[in-house]
Amino acid sequence: MTPSEAVATRRSIRQFTDRPVDAAILRRVLEKAQRAPSGGNTQPWNAIIVTGDELARITAAIKQKAKSAPMGEGHEYDIYPKNLDGRYEDQRKAVGRAMFDALQLKRDDGAGRIAQMMKNWDSFGAPVQLFTYCPKYMGPPQWSDMGMWLQTVMLLLREEGLDSCAQEIWAMYGTYMRELLNVGDEHIFFCGMAIGYRDVDAPVNNFDVPRMSIDDVISWRGF
Ligand SMILES: Cc1cc2nc3c(=O)[nH]c(=O)nc-3n(C[C@H](O)[C@H](O)[C@H](O)COP(=O)(O)O)c2cc1C
């Protein structure tokens, strides 16, 4: 698989099969992903990779928590800026619309939409979760480094025929996630990433995810 093919075939998968993932493949991917770049080579990413009974324990605990605190509790960063607007907010809404349309969930079907959202807690059926965190004192440049590492992992997973969905939603319960994962409060929880094999036929994995034109986001100078 070429890098272009890995980029083109990566998408956020929201329905996985129950096919287990070989730990040796994950180790290979994670070893290779250590080549991801980072400012000053600080390599600020940390992660806990979870499957089986341990993932079941975390899943059960977070579902319980989501019942008692449905709007989140103890989040340590804002998943979106409070004043998100313009094309950024438009794009955020557009992908939600495209996903709910693919699932034939109408605008007024609040229960159906919430049920879809709740599938996050089951990792969309994926057998593996990668929970990421970094020291609390790290700033935006190091968070950007974490993103580069995550994308490197996601593309290498494609090379192995695997799929993923990054999941910030777990950060709605950031302090609780650290507690569940036994990560000290000198760290901040960033996100999860569901890992497994895609259900190729699921409509939720097959809708078109719109992207801006490069003419709207890149200005060329001096060419
Ligand atoms: C850091 C990060 C966190 C994300 N968190 C979630 C999430 O909690 N739940 C979810 O369904 N999708 C999540 N996504 C997926 C985005 O919605 C998705 O990347 C975006 O809509 C573009 O679609 P694509 O990944 O299919 O190309 C996340 C993506 C990133 C990069």
Coordinates of C-alpha atoms and ligand atoms in Angstrom, one line a residue:
M1 CA 0.0 0.0 0.0
T2 CA 1.3 3.4 -0.9
P3 CA 1.0 6.4 1.4
S4 CA -1.6 7.8 -1.0
E5 CA -3.6 4.6 -0.7
A6 CA -3.4 4.6 3.1
V7 CA -4.6 8.2 3.2
A8 CA -7.3 7.6 0.7
T9 CA -8.7 4.5 2.4
R10 CA -8.5 5.7 6.0
R11 CA -11.8 7.0 7.3
S12 CA -13.3 7.0 10.7
I13 CA -14.9 3.6 11.1
R14 CA -18.0 3.5 13.3
Q15 CA -19.0 -0.1 12.8
F16 CA -16.3 -2.8 13.3
T17 CA -16.5 -6.6 12.9
D18 CA -15.7 -8.7 15.9
R19 CA -12.6 -10.1 14.3
P20 CA -9.8 -10.0 16.9
V21 CA -6.6 -8.0 16.3
D22 CA -3.3 -9.8 16.6
A23 CA -1.1 -8.1 19.3
A24 CA 2.0 -8.7 17.1
I25 CA 0.5 -6.5 14.3
L26 CA -0.2 -3.7 16.8
R27 CA 3.3 -3.9 18.2
R28 CA 4.7 -3.7 14.6
V29 CA 2.5 -0.6 13.9
L30 CA 3.4 1.1 17.2
E31 CA 7.1 0.4 16.7
K32 CA 7.0 2.0 13.2
A33 CA 4.9 4.9 14.5
Q34 CA 7.7 5.9 16.8
R35 CA 9.3 7.5 13.7
A36 CA 6.6 10.2 13.8
P37 CA 8.1 13.7 14.0
S38 CA 7.8 16.0 17.0
G39 CA 9.1 19.4 17.8
G40 CA 12.6 19.0 19.4
N41 CA 12.0 15.2 19.2
T42 CA 10.2 15.4 22.5
Q43 CA 7.8 12.6 21.5
P44 CA 5.2 13.7 24.0
W45 CA 2.6 10.9 23.2
N46 CA 1.8 8.3 25.8
A47 CA -0.8 5.6 25.4
I48 CA -2.4 2.6 27.0
I49 CA -3.6 -0.1 24.6
V50 CA -6.5 -2.1 25.9
T51 CA -8.5 -5.2 24.8
G52 CA -10.6 -8.1 26.3
D53 CA -11.7 -8.0 29.9
E54 CA -9.8 -4.8 30.6
L55 CA -11.6 -3.0 27.8
A56 CA -14.9 -4.5 29.0
R57 CA -14.2 -3.1 32.5
I58 CA -13.6 0.4 31.1
T59 CA -16.6 0.2 28.8
A60 CA -19.0 -0.8 31.6
A61 CA -17.6 1.9 33.9
I62 CA -17.9 4.7 31.4
K63 CA -21.4 3.7 30.4
Q64 CA -22.4 3.9 34.0
K65 CA -20.8 7.3 34.3
A66 CA -22.5 8.5 31.1
K67 CA -25.9 7.6 32.7
S68 CA -25.2 9.6 35.9
A69 CA -23.5 12.5 34.1
P70 CA -24.8 12.5 30.5
M71 CA -23.4 16.0 29.8
G72 CA -19.8 14.9 30.9
E73 CA -17.9 15.4 34.1
G74 CA -14.3 16.4 34.8
H75 CA -13.3 17.3 31.3
E76 CA -9.8 18.8 31.3
Y77 CA -10.0 20.5 27.9
D78 CA -12.7 21.8 25.6
I79 CA -13.2 19.4 22.8
Y80 CA -14.3 22.3 20.6
P81 CA -13.7 26.0 21.2
K82 CA -16.8 27.6 22.7
N83 CA -17.1 30.1 19.9
L84 CA -16.5 27.7 17.0
D85 CA -18.1 29.3 13.9
G86 CA -17.8 30.0 10.2
R87 CA -16.5 27.3 8.0
Y88 CA -15.2 25.3 10.9
E89 CA -18.7 25.0 12.5
D90 CA -20.3 24.4 9.1
Q91 CA -17.9 21.5 8.5
R92 CA -18.6 20.1 11.9
K93 CA -22.3 20.2 11.3
A94 CA -22.0 18.8 7.7
V95 CA -20.3 15.6 8.7
G96 CA -22.9 15.0 11.4
R97 CA -25.7 15.5 8.8
A98 CA -23.9 13.2 6.3
M99 CA -23.6 10.5 8.9
F100 CA -27.1 10.7 10.2
D101 CA -28.5 10.8 6.6
A102 CA -26.5 7.6 5.8
L103 CA -28.1 6.0 8.9
Q104 CA -31.5 7.3 7.8
L105 CA -31.9 9.0 11.2
K106 CA -34.1 12.1 10.8
R107 CA -33.4 15.4 12.4
D108 CA -36.2 14.9 15.0
D109 CA -35.1 11.4 15.9
G110 CA -33.3 12.5 19.0
A111 CA -33.4 9.1 20.6
G112 CA -31.9 7.5 17.5
R113 CA -29.2 10.0 17.3
I114 CA -28.3 9.7 20.9
A115 CA -28.2 5.9 20.6
Q116 CA -25.7 6.3 17.7
M117 CA -23.6 8.6 19.8
M118 CA -23.7 6.1 22.7
K119 CA -22.0 3.5 20.4
N120 CA -18.8 5.5 21.0
W121 CA -18.7 3.8 24.5
D122 CA -18.7 0.4 22.8
S123 CA -15.8 1.5 20.7
F124 CA -18.2 1.0 17.7
G125 CA -17.7 -2.7 18.2
A126 CA -13.9 -2.6 17.9
P127 CA -11.9 -5.1 20.0
V128 CA -9.1 -2.7 20.8
Q129 CA -8.8 0.8 22.3
L130 CA -5.8 3.1 22.4
F131 CA -6.1 5.7 25.1
T132 CA -3.7 8.6 24.8
Y133 CA -2.4 11.2 27.3
C134 CA 0.5 13.5 27.8
P135 CA 2.0 15.6 30.7
K136 CA -0.4 18.4 31.7
Y137 CA 2.3 21.1 31.2
M138 CA 2.7 20.3 27.5
G139 CA 1.3 23.1 25.2
P140 CA -0.3 23.3 21.7
P141 CA 2.9 22.3 19.8
Q142 CA 3.1 19.0 21.8
W143 CA -0.6 18.4 21.2
S144 CA 0.1 18.8 17.5
D145 CA 2.9 16.3 17.9
M146 CA 0.4 13.8 19.4
G147 CA -1.8 14.4 16.4
M148 CA 1.0 13.6 14.0
W149 CA 1.7 10.4 15.9
L150 CA -2.0 9.4 15.9
Q151 CA -2.2 9.9 12.1
T152 CA 1.0 7.9 11.6
V153 CA -0.6 5.1 13.7
M154 CA -3.9 5.3 11.7
L155 CA -2.1 5.1 8.3
L156 CA 0.2 2.2 9.4
L157 CA -3.0 0.4 10.6
R158 CA -4.3 0.8 7.0
E159 CA -1.2 -0.8 5.7
E160 CA -2.0 -3.8 7.9
G161 CA -5.6 -3.9 6.7
L162 CA -6.8 -2.5 10.0
D163 CA -9.1 0.5 10.6
S164 CA -9.6 3.0 13.4
C165 CA -11.7 5.9 14.7
A166 CA -10.1 8.5 16.9
Q167 CA -12.5 9.3 19.8
E168 CA -12.2 12.6 21.7
I169 CA -15.6 11.8 23.3
W170 CA -13.8 9.9 26.1
A171 CA -12.4 13.3 27.2
M172 CA -15.9 14.3 28.4
Y173 CA -14.9 12.3 31.4
G174 CA -11.2 13.1 31.4
T175 CA -10.5 12.9 35.2
Y176 CA -12.5 9.7 35.4
M177 CA -10.7 8.2 32.4
R178 CA -7.3 8.9 34.2
E179 CA -8.7 7.2 37.3
L180 CA -9.9 4.2 35.3
L181 CA -6.5 3.9 33.5
N182 CA -4.5 4.7 36.6
V183 CA -2.9 7.7 35.1
G184 CA -1.8 10.4 37.6
D185 CA -3.1 14.0 37.6
E186 CA 0.3 15.3 36.3
H187 CA -1.0 14.1 33.0
I188 CA -4.0 15.0 30.8
F189 CA -6.1 12.5 29.0
F190 CA -6.4 13.3 25.3
C191 CA -8.5 10.7 23.4
G192 CA -9.3 7.1 22.6
M193 CA -8.9 5.4 19.3
A194 CA -11.0 2.3 18.4
I195 CA -9.0 -0.2 16.4
G196 CA -10.3 -3.2 14.5
Y197 CA -11.5 -4.4 11.1
R198 CA -14.3 -2.4 9.3
D199 CA -17.7 -3.8 8.5
V200 CA -17.4 -3.0 4.8
D201 CA -21.1 -2.9 4.1
A202 CA -22.2 -0.7 7.0
P203 CA -23.8 2.5 5.7
V204 CA -22.1 4.4 8.5
N205 CA -18.7 3.4 7.0
N206 CA -19.6 4.4 3.5
F207 CA -21.0 8.0 3.3
D208 CA -19.0 10.7 1.7
V209 CA -17.2 12.9 4.2
P210 CA -16.9 16.4 2.7
R211 CA -13.7 18.3 2.6
M212 CA -12.9 21.9 1.8
S213 CA -11.3 22.7 -1.5
I214 CA -7.6 23.5 -1.2
D215 CA -8.4 26.9 -2.8
D216 CA -10.3 27.7 0.4
V217 CA -7.5 26.8 2.8
I218 CA -4.2 27.3 1.0
S219 CA -2.9 30.5 -0.5
W220 CA 0.0 30.2 -2.9
R221 CA 2.7 32.9 -3.0
G222 CA 5.7 33.3 -5.1
F223 CA 5.0 30.3 -7.4
Ligands
LIG1 C1 -8.6 13.7 17.6 C2 -9.9 13.2 16.9 C3 -11.0 12.9 17.8 C4 -12.2 12.4 17.2 N1 -13.2 12.0 18.1 C5 -14.3 11.4 17.6 C6 -15.3 10.9 18.4 O1 -15.2 11.0 19.7 N2 -16.3 10.2 17.9 C7 -16.4 10.0 16.5 O2 -17.4 9.4 16.1 N3 -15.5 10.5 15.7 C8 -14.4 11.2 16.2 N4 -13.5 11.7 15.3 C9 -13.6 11.5 13.9 C10 -13.9 12.8 13.1 O3 -15.3 13.1 13.2 C11 -13.5 12.5 11.6 O4 -12.1 12.4 11.6 C12 -13.9 13.6 10.7 O5 -15.3 13.8 10.7 C13 -13.4 13.4 9.3 O6 -13.9 12.1 8.8 P1 -12.9 10.9 8.4 O7 -12.0 10.6 9.6 O8 -13.9 9.8 8.2 O9 -12.1 11.3 7.2 C14 -12.3 12.2 15.8 C15 -11.2 12.6 15.0 C16 -10.0 13.1 15.5 C17 -8.9 13.4 14.6

